[in-house]
Amino acid sequence: MKTILRHFLINLVALFLTTNFIPGLTYSGGVKSLLIGAAVFMIINIILVPLLKILLLPLNLLTLGLFAWVANVLALYALTSIVSNFRLIPYFFPGYYGGGFQSPAMDLSPFWVAVLASLIIGIITHFLQWLSH
């Protein structure tokens, strides 16, 4: 029970921070839909993601682990398909310049928003799991 609650809270924080950081991943309905989304995302991460990683294992081995993010992108697409309050919308990234690093402005399609959001969710999730152990 403690493990399930920990996974739920980690997914809740990761979804909340990602939706605040990336305007292309949105949810409507307030806290209730965020709680439902976190519960569904937890179930997807427990059941669907390990199966996808097994199915994608040959490609993951060929690319030395770079293909593992596909399972996370598909999990995010599953979340937006199951919970209608979560949506992936196109987003205009205005660019960034700071500390000698420059990123150009670009339009991101829902696919690239899903890739970016899954990357950020993965970073937040791994960091929070590291903190909780």
JSON list of C-alpha atoms in Angstrom, two decimals:
[
{"chain": "A", "resi": 1, "resn": "MET", "atom": "CA", "xyz": [0.00, 0.00, 0.00]},
{"chain": "A", "resi": 2, "resn": "LYS", "atom": "CA", "xyz": [2.87, 2.33, 0.83]},
{"chain": "A", "resi": 3, "resn": "THR", "atom": "CA", "xyz": [4.49, 1.63, -2.54]},
{"chain": "A", "resi": 4, "resn": "ILE", "atom": "CA", "xyz": [1.27, 2.35, -4.42]},
{"chain": "A", "resi": 5, "resn": "LEU", "atom": "CA", "xyz": [0.81, 5.62, -2.55]},
{"chain": "A", "resi": 6, "resn": "ARG", "atom": "CA", "xyz": [4.42, 6.59, -3.29]},
{"chain": "A", "resi": 7, "resn": "HIS", "atom": "CA", "xyz": [3.97, 5.85, -7.01]},
{"chain": "A", "resi": 8, "resn": "PHE", "atom": "CA", "xyz": [0.72, 7.82, -7.04]},
{"chain": "A", "resi": 9, "resn": "LEU", "atom": "CA", "xyz": [2.28, 10.87, -5.38]},
{"chain": "A", "resi": 10, "resn": "ILE", "atom": "CA", "xyz": [5.32, 10.78, -7.65]},
{"chain": "A", "resi": 11, "resn": "ASN", "atom": "CA", "xyz": [3.11, 10.63, -10.75]},
{"chain": "A", "resi": 12, "resn": "LEU", "atom": "CA", "xyz": [0.91, 13.40, -9.36]},
{"chain": "A", "resi": 13, "resn": "VAL", "atom": "CA", "xyz": [3.86, 15.73, -8.78]},
{"chain": "A", "resi": 14, "resn": "ALA", "atom": "CA", "xyz": [5.43, 14.84, -12.14]},
{"chain": "A", "resi": 15, "resn": "LEU", "atom": "CA", "xyz": [2.22, 15.53, -14.07]},
{"chain": "A", "resi": 16, "resn": "PHE", "atom": "CA", "xyz": [1.57, 18.76, -12.15]},
{"chain": "A", "resi": 17, "resn": "LEU", "atom": "CA", "xyz": [5.07, 20.12, -12.73]},
{"chain": "A", "resi": 18, "resn": "THR", "atom": "CA", "xyz": [5.14, 19.09, -16.38]},
{"chain": "A", "resi": 19, "resn": "THR", "atom": "CA", "xyz": [1.77, 20.68, -17.16]},
{"chain": "A", "resi": 20, "resn": "ASN", "atom": "CA", "xyz": [2.99, 23.89, -15.54]},
{"chain": "A", "resi": 21, "resn": "PHE", "atom": "CA", "xyz": [6.32, 23.78, -17.39]},
{"chain": "A", "resi": 22, "resn": "ILE", "atom": "CA", "xyz": [5.07, 22.81, -20.88]},
{"chain": "A", "resi": 23, "resn": "PRO", "atom": "CA", "xyz": [1.95, 24.63, -22.12]},
{"chain": "A", "resi": 24, "resn": "GLY", "atom": "CA", "xyz": [1.42, 21.93, -24.78]},
{"chain": "A", "resi": 25, "resn": "LEU", "atom": "CA", "xyz": [0.33, 19.36, -22.16]},
{"chain": "A", "resi": 26, "resn": "THR", "atom": "CA", "xyz": [-2.83, 20.64, -20.54]},
{"chain": "A", "resi": 27, "resn": "TYR", "atom": "CA", "xyz": [-5.59, 19.38, -18.31]},
{"chain": "A", "resi": 28, "resn": "SER", "atom": "CA", "xyz": [-9.00, 20.82, -17.54]},
{"chain": "A", "resi": 29, "resn": "GLY", "atom": "CA", "xyz": [-11.25, 20.14, -14.60]},
{"chain": "A", "resi": 30, "resn": "GLY", "atom": "CA", "xyz": [-8.96, 21.21, -11.79]},
{"chain": "A", "resi": 31, "resn": "VAL", "atom": "CA", "xyz": [-7.54, 19.06, -9.03]},
{"chain": "A", "resi": 32, "resn": "LYS", "atom": "CA", "xyz": [-10.04, 16.24, -9.56]},
{"chain": "A", "resi": 33, "resn": "SER", "atom": "CA", "xyz": [-8.90, 15.57, -13.11]},
{"chain": "A", "resi": 34, "resn": "LEU", "atom": "CA", "xyz": [-5.25, 15.85, -12.05]},
{"chain": "A", "resi": 35, "resn": "LEU", "atom": "CA", "xyz": [-5.84, 13.19, -9.37]},
{"chain": "A", "resi": 36, "resn": "ILE", "atom": "CA", "xyz": [-7.63, 10.93, -11.86]},
{"chain": "A", "resi": 37, "resn": "GLY", "atom": "CA", "xyz": [-4.86, 11.49, -14.40]},
{"chain": "A", "resi": 38, "resn": "ALA", "atom": "CA", "xyz": [-2.18, 10.61, -11.84]},
{"chain": "A", "resi": 39, "resn": "ALA", "atom": "CA", "xyz": [-4.01, 7.40, -10.89]},
{"chain": "A", "resi": 40, "resn": "VAL", "atom": "CA", "xyz": [-4.43, 6.37, -14.54]},
{"chain": "A", "resi": 41, "resn": "PHE", "atom": "CA", "xyz": [-0.82, 7.28, -15.33]},
{"chain": "A", "resi": 42, "resn": "MET", "atom": "CA", "xyz": [0.34, 5.19, -12.35]},
{"chain": "A", "resi": 43, "resn": "ILE", "atom": "CA", "xyz": [-1.63, 2.18, -13.63]},
{"chain": "A", "resi": 44, "resn": "ILE", "atom": "CA", "xyz": [-0.23, 2.70, -17.15]},
{"chain": "A", "resi": 45, "resn": "ASN", "atom": "CA", "xyz": [3.31, 2.87, -15.76]},
{"chain": "A", "resi": 46, "resn": "ILE", "atom": "CA", "xyz": [2.81, -0.28, -13.69]},
{"chain": "A", "resi": 47, "resn": "ILE", "atom": "CA", "xyz": [1.08, -2.41, -16.36]},
{"chain": "A", "resi": 48, "resn": "LEU", "atom": "CA", "xyz": [1.61, -1.05, -19.87]},
{"chain": "A", "resi": 49, "resn": "VAL", "atom": "CA", "xyz": [5.14, 0.40, -19.79]},
{"chain": "A", "resi": 50, "resn": "PRO", "atom": "CA", "xyz": [6.90, -2.86, -18.77]},
{"chain": "A", "resi": 51, "resn": "LEU", "atom": "CA", "xyz": [5.06, -4.72, -21.55]},
{"chain": "A", "resi": 52, "resn": "LEU", "atom": "CA", "xyz": [6.06, -2.06, -24.08]},
{"chain": "A", "resi": 53, "resn": "LYS", "atom": "CA", "xyz": [9.66, -2.22, -22.91]},
{"chain": "A", "resi": 54, "resn": "ILE", "atom": "CA", "xyz": [9.70, -5.98, -23.44]},
{"chain": "A", "resi": 55, "resn": "LEU", "atom": "CA", "xyz": [8.19, -5.59, -26.91]},
{"chain": "A", "resi": 56, "resn": "LEU", "atom": "CA", "xyz": [10.68, -2.85, -27.81]},
{"chain": "A", "resi": 57, "resn": "LEU", "atom": "CA", "xyz": [13.67, -4.67, -26.30]},
{"chain": "A", "resi": 58, "resn": "PRO", "atom": "CA", "xyz": [15.34, -5.60, -29.62]},
{"chain": "A", "resi": 59, "resn": "LEU", "atom": "CA", "xyz": [15.21, -1.98, -30.83]},
{"chain": "A", "resi": 60, "resn": "ASN", "atom": "CA", "xyz": [16.37, -0.77, -27.45]},
{"chain": "A", "resi": 61, "resn": "LEU", "atom": "CA", "xyz": [19.36, -3.11, -27.57]},
{"chain": "A", "resi": 62, "resn": "LEU", "atom": "CA", "xyz": [20.25, -1.99, -31.10]},
{"chain": "A", "resi": 63, "resn": "THR", "atom": "CA", "xyz": [20.15, 1.68, -30.13]},
{"chain": "A", "resi": 64, "resn": "LEU", "atom": "CA", "xyz": [21.93, 1.14, -26.79]},
{"chain": "A", "resi": 65, "resn": "GLY", "atom": "CA", "xyz": [18.97, 2.32, -24.74]},
{"chain": "A", "resi": 66, "resn": "LEU", "atom": "CA", "xyz": [18.08, 5.40, -26.76]},
{"chain": "A", "resi": 67, "resn": "PHE", "atom": "CA", "xyz": [14.80, 3.85, -27.87]},
{"chain": "A", "resi": 68, "resn": "ALA", "atom": "CA", "xyz": [13.45, 3.44, -24.30]},
{"chain": "A", "resi": 69, "resn": "TRP", "atom": "CA", "xyz": [11.75, 6.83, -24.41]},
{"chain": "A", "resi": 70, "resn": "VAL", "atom": "CA", "xyz": [9.24, 5.46, -26.96]},
{"chain": "A", "resi": 71, "resn": "ALA", "atom": "CA", "xyz": [7.52, 3.49, -24.18]},
{"chain": "A", "resi": 72, "resn": "ASN", "atom": "CA", "xyz": [7.17, 6.69, -22.14]},
{"chain": "A", "resi": 73, "resn": "VAL", "atom": "CA", "xyz": [5.79, 8.63, -25.12]},
{"chain": "A", "resi": 74, "resn": "LEU", "atom": "CA", "xyz": [3.25, 5.86, -25.77]},
{"chain": "A", "resi": 75, "resn": "ALA", "atom": "CA", "xyz": [2.29, 5.91, -22.08]},
{"chain": "A", "resi": 76, "resn": "LEU", "atom": "CA", "xyz": [1.64, 9.65, -22.30]},
{"chain": "A", "resi": 77, "resn": "TYR", "atom": "CA", "xyz": [-0.46, 9.13, -25.44]},
{"chain": "A", "resi": 78, "resn": "ALA", "atom": "CA", "xyz": [-2.39, 6.41, -23.59]},
{"chain": "A", "resi": 79, "resn": "LEU", "atom": "CA", "xyz": [-3.04, 8.85, -20.74]},
{"chain": "A", "resi": 80, "resn": "THR", "atom": "CA", "xyz": [-4.43, 11.48, -23.13]},
{"chain": "A", "resi": 81, "resn": "SER", "atom": "CA", "xyz": [-6.58, 8.82, -24.81]},
{"chain": "A", "resi": 82, "resn": "ILE", "atom": "CA", "xyz": [-8.02, 7.41, -21.59]},
{"chain": "A", "resi": 83, "resn": "VAL", "atom": "CA", "xyz": [-8.47, 10.63, -19.59]},
{"chain": "A", "resi": 84, "resn": "SER", "atom": "CA", "xyz": [-10.26, 13.12, -21.81]},
{"chain": "A", "resi": 85, "resn": "ASN", "atom": "CA", "xyz": [-9.30, 16.07, -19.59]},
{"chain": "A", "resi": 86, "resn": "PHE", "atom": "CA", "xyz": [-5.62, 15.68, -20.54]},
{"chain": "A", "resi": 87, "resn": "ARG", "atom": "CA", "xyz": [-4.70, 16.98, -23.99]},
{"chain": "A", "resi": 88, "resn": "LEU", "atom": "CA", "xyz": [-1.62, 17.39, -26.12]},
{"chain": "A", "resi": 89, "resn": "ILE", "atom": "CA", "xyz": [-1.85, 20.58, -28.14]},
{"chain": "A", "resi": 90, "resn": "PRO", "atom": "CA", "xyz": [0.59, 22.31, -30.51]},
{"chain": "A", "resi": 91, "resn": "TYR", "atom": "CA", "xyz": [2.91, 24.72, -28.75]},
{"chain": "A", "resi": 92, "resn": "PHE", "atom": "CA", "xyz": [5.15, 27.54, -29.95]},
{"chain": "A", "resi": 93, "resn": "PHE", "atom": "CA", "xyz": [8.48, 27.42, -28.14]},
{"chain": "A", "resi": 94, "resn": "PRO", "atom": "CA", "xyz": [9.85, 30.99, -28.12]},
{"chain": "A", "resi": 95, "resn": "GLY", "atom": "CA", "xyz": [13.48, 29.90, -27.90]},
{"chain": "A", "resi": 96, "resn": "TYR", "atom": "CA", "xyz": [16.05, 30.27, -25.16]},
{"chain": "A", "resi": 97, "resn": "TYR", "atom": "CA", "xyz": [19.36, 32.02, -24.74]},
{"chain": "A", "resi": 98, "resn": "GLY", "atom": "CA", "xyz": [21.34, 31.95, -21.55]},
{"chain": "A", "resi": 99, "resn": "GLY", "atom": "CA", "xyz": [24.72, 30.93, -20.24]},
{"chain": "A", "resi": 100, "resn": "GLY", "atom": "CA", "xyz": [26.16, 30.51, -23.71]},
{"chain": "A", "resi": 101, "resn": "PHE", "atom": "CA", "xyz": [23.39, 28.08, -24.69]},
{"chain": "A", "resi": 102, "resn": "GLN", "atom": "CA", "xyz": [21.01, 29.06, -27.45]},
{"chain": "A", "resi": 103, "resn": "SER", "atom": "CA", "xyz": [17.90, 27.25, -28.63]},
{"chain": "A", "resi": 104, "resn": "PRO", "atom": "CA", "xyz": [15.93, 28.54, -31.61]},
{"chain": "A", "resi": 105, "resn": "ALA", "atom": "CA", "xyz": [12.23, 29.31, -31.59]},
{"chain": "A", "resi": 106, "resn": "MET", "atom": "CA", "xyz": [10.09, 26.54, -33.10]},
{"chain": "A", "resi": 107, "resn": "ASP", "atom": "CA", "xyz": [6.57, 25.22, -33.46]},
{"chain": "A", "resi": 108, "resn": "LEU", "atom": "CA", "xyz": [6.10, 21.91, -31.68]},
{"chain": "A", "resi": 109, "resn": "SER", "atom": "CA", "xyz": [3.47, 19.49, -32.95]},
{"chain": "A", "resi": 110, "resn": "PRO", "atom": "CA", "xyz": [1.56, 17.34, -30.43]},
{"chain": "A", "resi": 111, "resn": "PHE", "atom": "CA", "xyz": [4.02, 14.50, -31.12]},
{"chain": "A", "resi": 112, "resn": "TRP", "atom": "CA", "xyz": [7.04, 16.63, -30.17]},
{"chain": "A", "resi": 113, "resn": "VAL", "atom": "CA", "xyz": [5.15, 17.99, -27.16]},
{"chain": "A", "resi": 114, "resn": "ALA", "atom": "CA", "xyz": [4.61, 14.37, -26.08]},
{"chain": "A", "resi": 115, "resn": "VAL", "atom": "CA", "xyz": [8.32, 13.60, -26.55]},
{"chain": "A", "resi": 116, "resn": "LEU", "atom": "CA", "xyz": [9.37, 16.66, -24.55]},
{"chain": "A", "resi": 117, "resn": "ALA", "atom": "CA", "xyz": [6.75, 16.08, -21.85]},
{"chain": "A", "resi": 118, "resn": "SER", "atom": "CA", "xyz": [7.71, 12.40, -21.47]},
{"chain": "A", "resi": 119, "resn": "LEU", "atom": "CA", "xyz": [11.36, 13.42, -21.14]},
{"chain": "A", "resi": 120, "resn": "ILE", "atom": "CA", "xyz": [10.52, 15.91, -18.39]},
{"chain": "A", "resi": 121, "resn": "ILE", "atom": "CA", "xyz": [8.15, 13.48, -16.65]},
{"chain": "A", "resi": 122, "resn": "GLY", "atom": "CA", "xyz": [10.89, 10.85, -16.75]},
{"chain": "A", "resi": 123, "resn": "ILE", "atom": "CA", "xyz": [13.47, 13.20, -15.21]},
{"chain": "A", "resi": 124, "resn": "ILE", "atom": "CA", "xyz": [11.09, 14.33, -12.46]},
{"chain": "A", "resi": 125, "resn": "THR", "atom": "CA", "xyz": [9.95, 10.76, -11.75]},
{"chain": "A", "resi": 126, "resn": "HIS", "atom": "CA", "xyz": [13.47, 9.38, -11.51]},
{"chain": "A", "resi": 127, "resn": "PHE", "atom": "CA", "xyz": [14.56, 12.24, -9.27]},
{"chain": "A", "resi": 128, "resn": "LEU", "atom": "CA", "xyz": [11.59, 11.78, -6.92]},
{"chain": "A", "resi": 129, "resn": "GLN", "atom": "CA", "xyz": [12.10, 8.01, -6.82]},
{"chain": "A", "resi": 130, "resn": "TRP", "atom": "CA", "xyz": [15.74, 8.60, -5.95]},
{"chain": "A", "resi": 131, "resn": "LEU", "atom": "CA", "xyz": [14.66, 10.94, -3.13]},
{"chain": "A", "resi": 132, "resn": "SER", "atom": "CA", "xyz": [12.12, 8.48, -1.77]},
{"chain": "A", "resi": 133, "resn": "HIS", "atom": "CA", "xyz": [14.59, 5.60, -1.44]}
]
